[in-house]
C-alpha cells in the first residue's frame, strides 16, 4: 500500500510552517486557544493551565533573546513559575524542571536537563497547545549547532508536533534530521525514539506494512528502556488494529499496559487504546472498565475526549441511553474543537454512527459527509471508504448499515480471537474493580 497523500500540497505546507515559525508566544497561544474551542468563560483550573503554557513559552522566548551571559540569572528568577506548574498540573516532575533552571549554565542545559525542559513542553502539547509547543522548541534550539545531540532530541519532539498538526512532510524532515544526529552521536535511545515517530507518521499516511516494520525494529532495539518498549508495543497495536488482527493488537496492548506502570501518561494511553480495542470486538464491559480506570488517572484533554467517545459507543452497545445522552454533549464539543484533522475525521464518523443508531438520520448523514470531506482532503483512505460505503445507501438505512457492520465485525472477532486475547479482555473487565 502506498502512503496516503500529504495533508497539504508542498507549497501550502511550506507556507503553513513559515507562518508557524513567525508566531510569537502570545500569538501562538491565542491561535491554540481558538482551535481548542474552550468555553467562555473558562473555569479557573482550565484557565490556569492554559495560562501556564503561555508563561512557559514566554520564558523560553526570553531566554533565546538574552545574551548567553545573562541567561543563568534570568533562568534562576523563574522558580515561582515551576512551583505554580506543579500546583496547577499536579505533576511533581515540574520540580525537576525548576532545578534545571536554577542551575542553568551557558547557552543551554546539558542533555539530561534539556530533556526535562522538553518534558515540560510535551505537557502543553498533550493538551493541544501545538503552536505554543513548536514555539518553545524553536526557542530552545535557536543557539544549538546543527549536530548537537540536544537538537536531535528537540527535532524528534518537533516531528511529533508537526505530525499532530497534519504537516506530514515537515514532520518527516524533522524525524530524519533527528535520526542522522542520533546515528552520528551513537545515541540508541534517540534512534529508537525517532523510529517510533516515523512509524506513527507512516501509520497516519496509511502505509501500514512499513509502519509495522518500523515499530518491529523499534521493539527489537528498545530494551532496556521501558518507556521505549511501551511505545513500540503501542505502535504495533495500531498496525495490528488496522489489519483487523485483534488478537495481536490486544496482546501488544496488554504488554504496553504492563510496561507503563509508573509512567502515568503511558498508562493512560495504554488503557485508552485497550478500551478502543475492547469496543471494536464488542466487549463493552472491558471497554467501560478500561475507561473508568483511565479517567481516574486524570487524563489530559485529548485522551479524555477519546475516552468519552468510547464510553458513548460502549453505552450504545449495551443500550444505556441515559449514559449516551449524559456524555454526548462532551463528545460533540470535543470533536468540533479538535485541531487534529485525523482525530476530527474519526470523531465525526463516530458521531455519524451514534446519531444514526439514535434515529437522527439527518444529523448522521451530515457527520458522514463531513467525515468524507476531511478524509478526501487529507488522504485518509480507510475513513474515505467507510464514509463512501455508508453514504452510498439511502439515509433511511444508515443506522441499519452501521448495525449490520457491527454484527459482522463482532462475528468475525468471535472466530479470530485466541485464548490469550480473551484472557486479556477478561482481565480488562475486572480492572476498575481493582
Coordinates of C-alpha atoms in Angstrom, one line a residue:
X1 CA 0.0 0.0 0.0
X2 CA 1.4 3.4 -1.0
X3 CA 1.4 6.2 1.6
X4 CA -1.6 8.5 1.7
X5 CA -1.5 11.9 0.0
X6 CA 0.1 14.5 2.2
X7 CA -2.2 16.7 4.3
X8 CA -1.4 19.8 2.1
X9 CA 0.4 20.5 -1.1
X10 CA 4.1 21.0 -0.7
X11 CA 3.6 24.8 -1.3
X12 CA 0.8 25.0 1.2
X13 CA 2.6 23.0 3.8
X14 CA 5.7 25.2 3.5
X15 CA 3.6 28.3 3.9
X16 CA 1.8 26.8 6.9
X17 CA 5.2 26.1 8.6
X18 CA 6.5 29.5 7.7
X19 CA 3.5 31.1 9.4
X20 CA 4.1 28.8 12.4
X21 CA 7.7 29.9 12.6
X22 CA 6.7 33.6 12.6
X23 CA 4.4 33.4 15.6
X24 CA 5.4 35.0 18.9
X25 CA 4.4 33.1 22.0
X26 CA 1.3 35.2 22.7
X27 CA 0.0 34.8 19.1
X28 CA 0.7 31.1 19.1
X29 CA -1.2 30.8 22.4
X30 CA -4.2 32.7 21.1
X31 CA -4.3 30.6 18.0
X32 CA -4.1 27.3 20.0
X33 CA -6.8 28.6 22.4
X34 CA -9.1 29.4 19.4
X35 CA -8.6 25.9 18.0
X36 CA -9.3 24.3 21.3
X37 CA -12.8 25.9 21.3
X38 CA -12.8 26.2 25.0
X39 CA -15.9 27.5 26.8
X40 CA -16.1 31.2 27.7
X41 CA -15.6 31.9 30.5
X42 CA -13.2 29.0 31.3
X43 CA -13.3 27.6 34.7
X44 CA -10.5 28.6 36.9
X45 CA -8.5 25.4 36.8
X46 CA -8.6 25.3 33.0
X47 CA -7.7 28.9 32.6
X48 CA -4.7 28.5 35.0
X49 CA -3.5 25.5 33.0
X50 CA -3.7 27.3 29.6
X51 CA -2.1 30.4 31.0
X52 CA 0.8 28.2 32.2
X53 CA 1.7 27.1 28.7
X54 CA 1.9 30.8 27.6
X55 CA 4.1 31.6 30.6
X56 CA 6.5 28.7 29.8
X57 CA 6.7 29.7 26.2
X58 CA 7.4 33.3 27.2
X59 CA 10.2 32.2 29.5
X60 CA 11.9 30.2 26.8
X61 CA 11.4 33.0 24.2
X62 CA 13.1 35.5 26.6
X63 CA 16.0 33.1 27.2
X64 CA 16.5 32.9 23.4
X65 CA 16.6 36.7 23.1
X66 CA 19.1 37.2 26.0
X67 CA 22.9 37.1 25.6
X68 CA 24.4 33.9 26.9
X69 CA 26.0 35.6 29.9
X70 CA 22.6 36.8 31.1
X71 CA 20.6 33.6 30.7
X72 CA 21.6 31.9 34.0
X73 CA 20.4 34.8 36.1
X74 CA 17.1 35.0 34.3
X75 CA 16.6 31.3 34.4
X76 CA 17.1 31.4 38.2
X77 CA 14.5 34.1 38.5
X78 CA 11.7 31.8 37.2
X79 CA 11.5 29.5 40.2
X80 CA 8.0 30.5 41.1
X81 CA 6.7 29.5 37.7
X82 CA 7.7 25.9 38.1
X83 CA 6.1 25.8 41.6
X84 CA 2.9 27.1 40.0
X85 CA 3.2 24.5 37.2
X86 CA 3.4 21.7 39.8
X87 CA 0.4 23.0 41.7
X88 CA -1.7 23.6 38.6
X89 CA -1.0 20.3 36.8
X90 CA -0.3 18.1 39.8
X91 CA 2.8 16.9 38.0
X92 CA 5.7 16.7 40.6
X93 CA 8.2 16.4 37.8
X94 CA 8.0 20.2 37.3
X95 CA 10.2 20.4 40.4
X96 CA 13.0 18.9 38.3
X97 CA 12.4 21.5 35.6
X98 CA 12.8 24.1 38.3
X99 CA 16.1 22.6 39.4
X100 CA 17.4 22.7 35.8
X101 CA 16.5 26.3 35.6
X102 CA 18.1 27.1 38.9
X103 CA 21.4 25.6 37.9
X104 CA 21.5 26.9 34.3
X105 CA 24.9 27.4 32.8
X106 CA 25.9 28.8 29.5
X107 CA 23.7 28.7 26.4
X108 CA 21.6 25.7 27.4
X109 CA 21.5 22.9 29.9
X110 CA 23.3 19.7 29.3
X111 CA 21.3 16.8 27.8
X112 CA 19.7 15.5 31.0
X113 CA 18.5 18.9 32.0
X114 CA 17.5 19.7 28.4
X115 CA 15.3 16.6 28.3
X116 CA 13.4 17.9 31.4
X117 CA 12.7 21.1 29.5
X118 CA 11.4 19.1 26.6
X119 CA 9.2 17.2 29.0
X120 CA 7.6 20.5 30.2
X121 CA 6.9 21.4 26.5
X122 CA 5.3 18.0 26.0
X123 CA 2.7 18.7 28.7
X124 CA 1.4 21.6 26.7
X125 CA 1.4 19.6 23.5
X126 CA -0.7 16.9 25.2
X127 CA -3.3 19.5 26.0
X128 CA -3.5 20.7 22.4
X129 CA -1.1 23.7 22.6
X130 CA 0.7 22.7 19.4
X131 CA 1.8 26.1 18.2
X132 CA 3.0 27.0 21.7
X133 CA 5.0 23.8 21.8
X134 CA 6.5 24.5 18.4
X135 CA 7.4 28.0 19.6
X136 CA 9.1 26.6 22.7
X137 CA 11.1 24.1 20.6
X138 CA 12.3 26.9 18.3
X139 CA 13.4 28.9 21.3
X140 CA 15.2 26.0 23.0
X141 CA 17.2 25.1 19.8
X142 CA 17.9 28.6 18.4
X143 CA 21.5 28.6 19.5
X144 CA 22.4 24.9 19.2
X145 CA 24.6 23.6 16.5
X146 CA 23.3 21.5 13.6
X147 CA 24.6 18.2 15.0
X148 CA 24.1 19.0 18.7
X149 CA 22.5 15.9 20.4
X150 CA 20.1 18.2 22.2
X151 CA 18.9 19.4 18.8
X152 CA 18.2 15.8 17.8
X153 CA 16.0 15.3 20.9
X154 CA 14.2 18.5 20.1
X155 CA 13.8 17.6 16.5
X156 CA 12.2 14.2 17.4
X157 CA 9.8 16.2 19.6
X158 CA 9.2 18.7 16.8
X159 CA 8.4 15.9 14.3
X160 CA 5.6 14.7 16.6
X161 CA 4.2 18.2 16.9
X162 CA 4.2 18.7 13.2
X163 CA 2.6 15.2 12.6
X164 CA -0.1 16.0 15.0
X165 CA -0.7 19.3 13.2
X166 CA -1.0 17.4 9.9
X167 CA 2.2 18.8 8.5
X168 CA 3.5 15.4 7.4
X169 CA 6.3 16.3 5.1
X170 CA 8.0 18.6 7.5
X171 CA 7.4 16.1 10.3
X172 CA 9.4 13.5 8.2
X173 CA 12.2 16.0 7.7
X174 CA 12.4 16.7 11.4
X175 CA 12.4 12.9 12.3
X176 CA 15.1 12.2 9.6
X177 CA 17.3 15.0 10.9
X178 CA 17.0 13.7 14.4
X179 CA 17.9 10.2 13.2
X180 CA 21.0 11.5 11.5
X181 CA 22.1 13.2 14.7
X182 CA 21.3 10.1 16.7
X183 CA 23.4 7.9 14.4
X184 CA 26.3 10.4 14.4
X185 CA 26.2 10.5 18.3
X186 CA 25.6 6.8 18.7
X187 CA 22.6 7.6 20.9
X188 CA 20.5 4.4 20.9
X189 CA 17.6 5.9 22.9
X190 CA 17.1 8.7 20.5
X191 CA 17.4 6.4 17.5
X192 CA 14.6 4.2 18.8
X193 CA 12.5 7.3 19.7
X194 CA 12.8 8.6 16.2
X195 CA 11.8 5.2 14.8
X196 CA 8.6 5.3 16.9
X197 CA 7.9 8.8 15.4
X198 CA 8.5 7.6 11.9
X199 CA 6.3 4.5 12.4
X200 CA 3.5 6.8 13.7
X201 CA 3.9 9.0 10.6
X202 CA 3.6 6.1 8.2
X203 CA 0.6 4.8 10.1
X204 CA -1.0 8.3 9.7
X205 CA -0.3 8.1 6.0
X206 CA -1.8 4.7 5.7
X207 CA 1.4 2.8 4.9
X208 CA 0.6 0.1 7.5
X209 CA 3.2 -2.5 6.3
X210 CA 6.0 0.0 6.6
X211 CA 4.7 1.2 9.9
X212 CA 4.7 -2.4 11.2
X213 CA 8.3 -2.9 10.0
X214 CA 9.4 0.3 11.7
X215 CA 7.7 -0.5 15.0
X216 CA 9.0 -4.0 15.0
X217 CA 12.6 -2.7 14.5
X218 CA 12.0 -0.3 17.4
X219 CA 10.8 -3.0 19.7
X220 CA 13.9 -5.1 19.0
X221 CA 16.2 -2.3 19.9
X222 CA 14.1 -0.7 22.7
X223 CA 15.4 -2.8 25.6
X224 CA 16.2 -2.0 28.4
X225 CA 14.3 1.3 28.1
X226 CA 10.8 0.6 29.5
X227 CA 9.3 3.8 28.0
X228 CA 10.5 2.8 24.5
X229 CA 9.4 -0.8 24.9
X230 CA 5.9 0.5 25.8
X231 CA 5.9 2.9 22.9
X232 CA 6.9 0.2 20.5
X233 CA 4.1 -2.1 21.7
X234 CA 1.6 0.7 21.4
X235 CA 2.8 1.3 17.8
X236 CA 2.3 -2.4 17.0
X237 CA -1.2 -2.2 18.4
X238 CA -2.1 0.5 15.9
X239 CA -0.9 -1.5 12.9
X240 CA -2.4 -4.8 14.1
X241 CA -5.7 -3.0 14.7
X242 CA -5.6 -1.5 11.2
X243 CA -5.1 -5.1 9.9
X244 CA -8.1 -6.3 12.0
X245 CA -5.7 -8.7 13.8
X246 CA -7.4 -8.0 17.2
X247 CA -5.7 -10.9 19.0
X248 CA -2.3 -9.5 18.2
X249 CA -3.4 -5.9 19.0
X250 CA -4.8 -7.0 22.4
X251 CA -1.7 -8.8 23.3
X252 CA 0.6 -5.9 22.4
X253 CA -1.8 -3.6 24.2
X254 CA -1.6 -5.7 27.4
X255 CA 2.2 -5.7 27.2
X256 CA 2.2 -2.0 26.8
X257 CA 0.0 -1.6 29.9
X258 CA 2.4 -3.8 32.0
X259 CA 5.3 -1.7 30.7
X260 CA 3.6 1.6 31.5
X261 CA 3.3 1.0 35.3
X262 CA 4.8 4.1 36.9
X263 CA 4.6 6.2 33.7
X264 CA 1.2 7.9 34.1
X265 CA 0.8 9.3 30.6
X266 CA 1.8 6.0 29.0
X267 CA -0.6 4.1 31.3
X268 CA -3.5 6.3 30.3
X269 CA -2.6 5.9 26.7
X270 CA -2.4 2.1 27.0
X271 CA -5.7 2.0 28.8
X272 CA -7.3 4.2 26.2
X273 CA -6.1 2.0 23.4
X274 CA -7.2 -1.1 25.1
X275 CA -10.6 0.5 25.7
X276 CA -10.9 1.1 21.9
X277 CA -9.9 -2.4 21.1
X278 CA -12.4 -3.9 23.5
X279 CA -15.0 -1.7 21.9
X280 CA -14.2 -2.9 18.4
X281 CA -14.6 -6.5 19.4
X282 CA -17.8 -5.9 21.2
X283 CA -16.6 -6.4 24.8
X284 CA -18.3 -3.5 26.3
X285 CA -17.7 -4.4 29.9
X286 CA -13.9 -4.4 29.2
X287 CA -14.3 -1.0 27.4
X288 CA -16.1 0.7 30.2
X289 CA -13.8 -0.8 32.9
X290 CA -10.7 0.4 31.0
X291 CA -12.3 3.9 30.5
X292 CA -13.2 4.1 34.2
X293 CA -9.6 3.3 35.3
X294 CA -8.1 5.7 32.7
X295 CA -10.5 8.5 33.8
X296 CA -9.4 8.0 37.4
X297 CA -5.8 8.9 36.5
X298 CA -6.6 12.5 35.4
X299 CA -6.0 12.2 31.7
X300 CA -5.3 15.2 29.5
X301 CA -8.0 16.8 27.4
X302 CA -7.1 14.8 24.3
X303 CA -7.2 11.4 26.0
X304 CA -10.3 12.4 28.0
X305 CA -12.1 13.3 24.7
X306 CA -11.2 9.9 23.3
X307 CA -12.4 8.1 26.4
X308 CA -15.7 9.9 26.3
X309 CA -16.1 8.7 22.7
X310 CA -15.5 5.1 23.8
X311 CA -17.9 5.4 26.8
X312 CA -20.7 6.7 24.5
X313 CA -20.1 4.0 22.0
X314 CA -20.0 1.2 24.6
X315 CA -23.1 2.6 26.2
X316 CA -24.7 2.5 22.8
X317 CA -23.7 -1.2 22.6
X318 CA -25.4 -2.1 25.9
X319 CA -28.4 0.1 25.2
X320 CA -27.7 2.6 28.1
X321 CA -29.3 5.6 26.5
X322 CA -29.1 7.7 29.7
X323 CA -25.3 7.3 29.7
X324 CA -25.2 8.2 26.0
X325 CA -27.2 11.4 26.5
X326 CA -25.1 12.2 29.6
X327 CA -21.8 12.1 27.6
X328 CA -22.9 13.1 24.1
X329 CA -22.6 16.9 24.6
X330 CA -19.0 16.4 25.7
X331 CA -18.3 14.2 22.7
X332 CA -19.8 16.6 20.2
X333 CA -17.9 19.5 21.8
X334 CA -14.5 17.7 21.7
X335 CA -15.0 16.7 18.1
X336 CA -16.0 20.1 17.0
X337 CA -12.9 21.8 18.6
X338 CA -10.1 19.3 17.8
X339 CA -7.3 20.9 15.9
X340 CA -6.1 17.5 14.5
X341 CA -7.8 16.6 11.2
X342 CA -7.3 12.8 11.7
X343 CA -8.9 12.9 15.1
X344 CA -11.6 15.2 13.8
X345 CA -12.5 12.8 10.9
X346 CA -12.5 9.8 13.3
X347 CA -14.7 11.7 15.7
X348 CA -17.2 12.8 13.1
X349 CA -17.5 9.2 11.8
X350 CA -18.3 8.0 15.4
X351 CA -20.9 10.8 15.8
X352 CA -22.5 9.7 12.5
X353 CA -22.9 6.2 13.9
X354 CA -24.2 7.4 17.3
X355 CA -26.8 9.7 15.8
X356 CA -27.8 7.0 13.2
X357 CA -28.3 4.5 16.0
X358 CA -30.3 7.0 18.0
X359 CA -32.6 7.6 15.0
X360 CA -31.4 11.1 14.0
X361 CA -30.7 10.2 10.3
X362 CA -30.2 13.8 9.1
X363 CA -27.5 14.5 11.6
X364 CA -25.9 11.2 10.9
X365 CA -25.7 12.0 7.2
X366 CA -24.3 15.4 7.9
X367 CA -21.5 14.0 10.0
X368 CA -20.8 11.3 7.4
X369 CA -20.5 14.0 4.7
X370 CA -18.1 16.0 6.9
X371 CA -16.0 12.8 7.5
X372 CA -15.8 12.2 3.8
X373 CA -14.8 15.8 3.1
X374 CA -11.9 15.7 5.7
X375 CA -10.8 12.2 4.6
X376 CA -10.8 13.2 0.9
X377 CA -8.7 16.4 1.5
X378 CA -6.2 14.7 3.8
X379 CA -5.9 11.3 2.1
X380 CA -7.3 9.2 4.9
X381 CA -8.3 6.4 2.6
X382 CA -9.8 4.0 5.1
X383 CA -12.1 6.6 6.5
X384 CA -13.0 7.8 3.0
X385 CA -14.0 4.2 2.1
X386 CA -16.1 3.9 5.3
X387 CA -17.9 7.2 4.6
X388 CA -18.5 6.4 0.9
X389 CA -19.8 3.0 1.8
X390 CA -22.3 4.4 4.3
X391 CA -23.3 7.3 2.1
X392 CA -24.0 5.0 -0.9
X393 CA -27.1 3.9 0.8
X394 CA -30.4 5.7 1.4
X395 CA -30.4 7.8 4.5
X396 CA -33.1 5.6 5.9
X397 CA -30.8 2.6 6.0
X398 CA -27.7 4.3 7.5
X399 CA -28.4 3.0 11.0
X400 CA -29.1 -0.5 9.8
X401 CA -25.8 -0.4 7.8
X402 CA -23.9 0.5 10.9
X403 CA -25.7 -2.1 13.0
X404 CA -25.1 -4.8 10.3
X405 CA -21.5 -3.9 10.0
X406 CA -21.1 -4.1 13.8
X407 CA -22.7 -7.5 13.8
X408 CA -20.5 -8.8 11.0
X409 CA -17.3 -7.5 12.7
X410 CA -18.3 -9.0 16.0
X411 CA -19.0 -12.3 14.4
X412 CA -15.6 -12.2 12.8
X413 CA -13.9 -11.3 16.0
X414 CA -15.6 -14.2 17.8
X415 CA -13.7 -16.5 15.5
X416 CA -10.3 -14.9 15.3
X417 CA -9.7 -14.0 19.0
X418 CA -7.4 -16.5 20.5
X419 CA -7.3 -17.7 24.1
X420 CA -4.6 -15.2 25.2
X421 CA -6.5 -12.2 23.9
X422 CA -9.7 -13.4 25.5
X423 CA -7.8 -13.6 28.8
X424 CA -6.7 -10.0 28.2
X425 CA -10.4 -9.0 27.8
X426 CA -11.4 -10.8 30.9
X427 CA -8.7 -9.0 32.9
X428 CA -9.7 -5.7 31.5
X429 CA -13.3 -6.2 32.5
X430 CA -12.1 -6.5 36.1
X431 CA -9.6 -3.6 36.1
X432 CA -11.8 -0.9 37.5
X433 CA -12.9 -3.2 40.4
X434 CA -9.2 -3.4 41.4

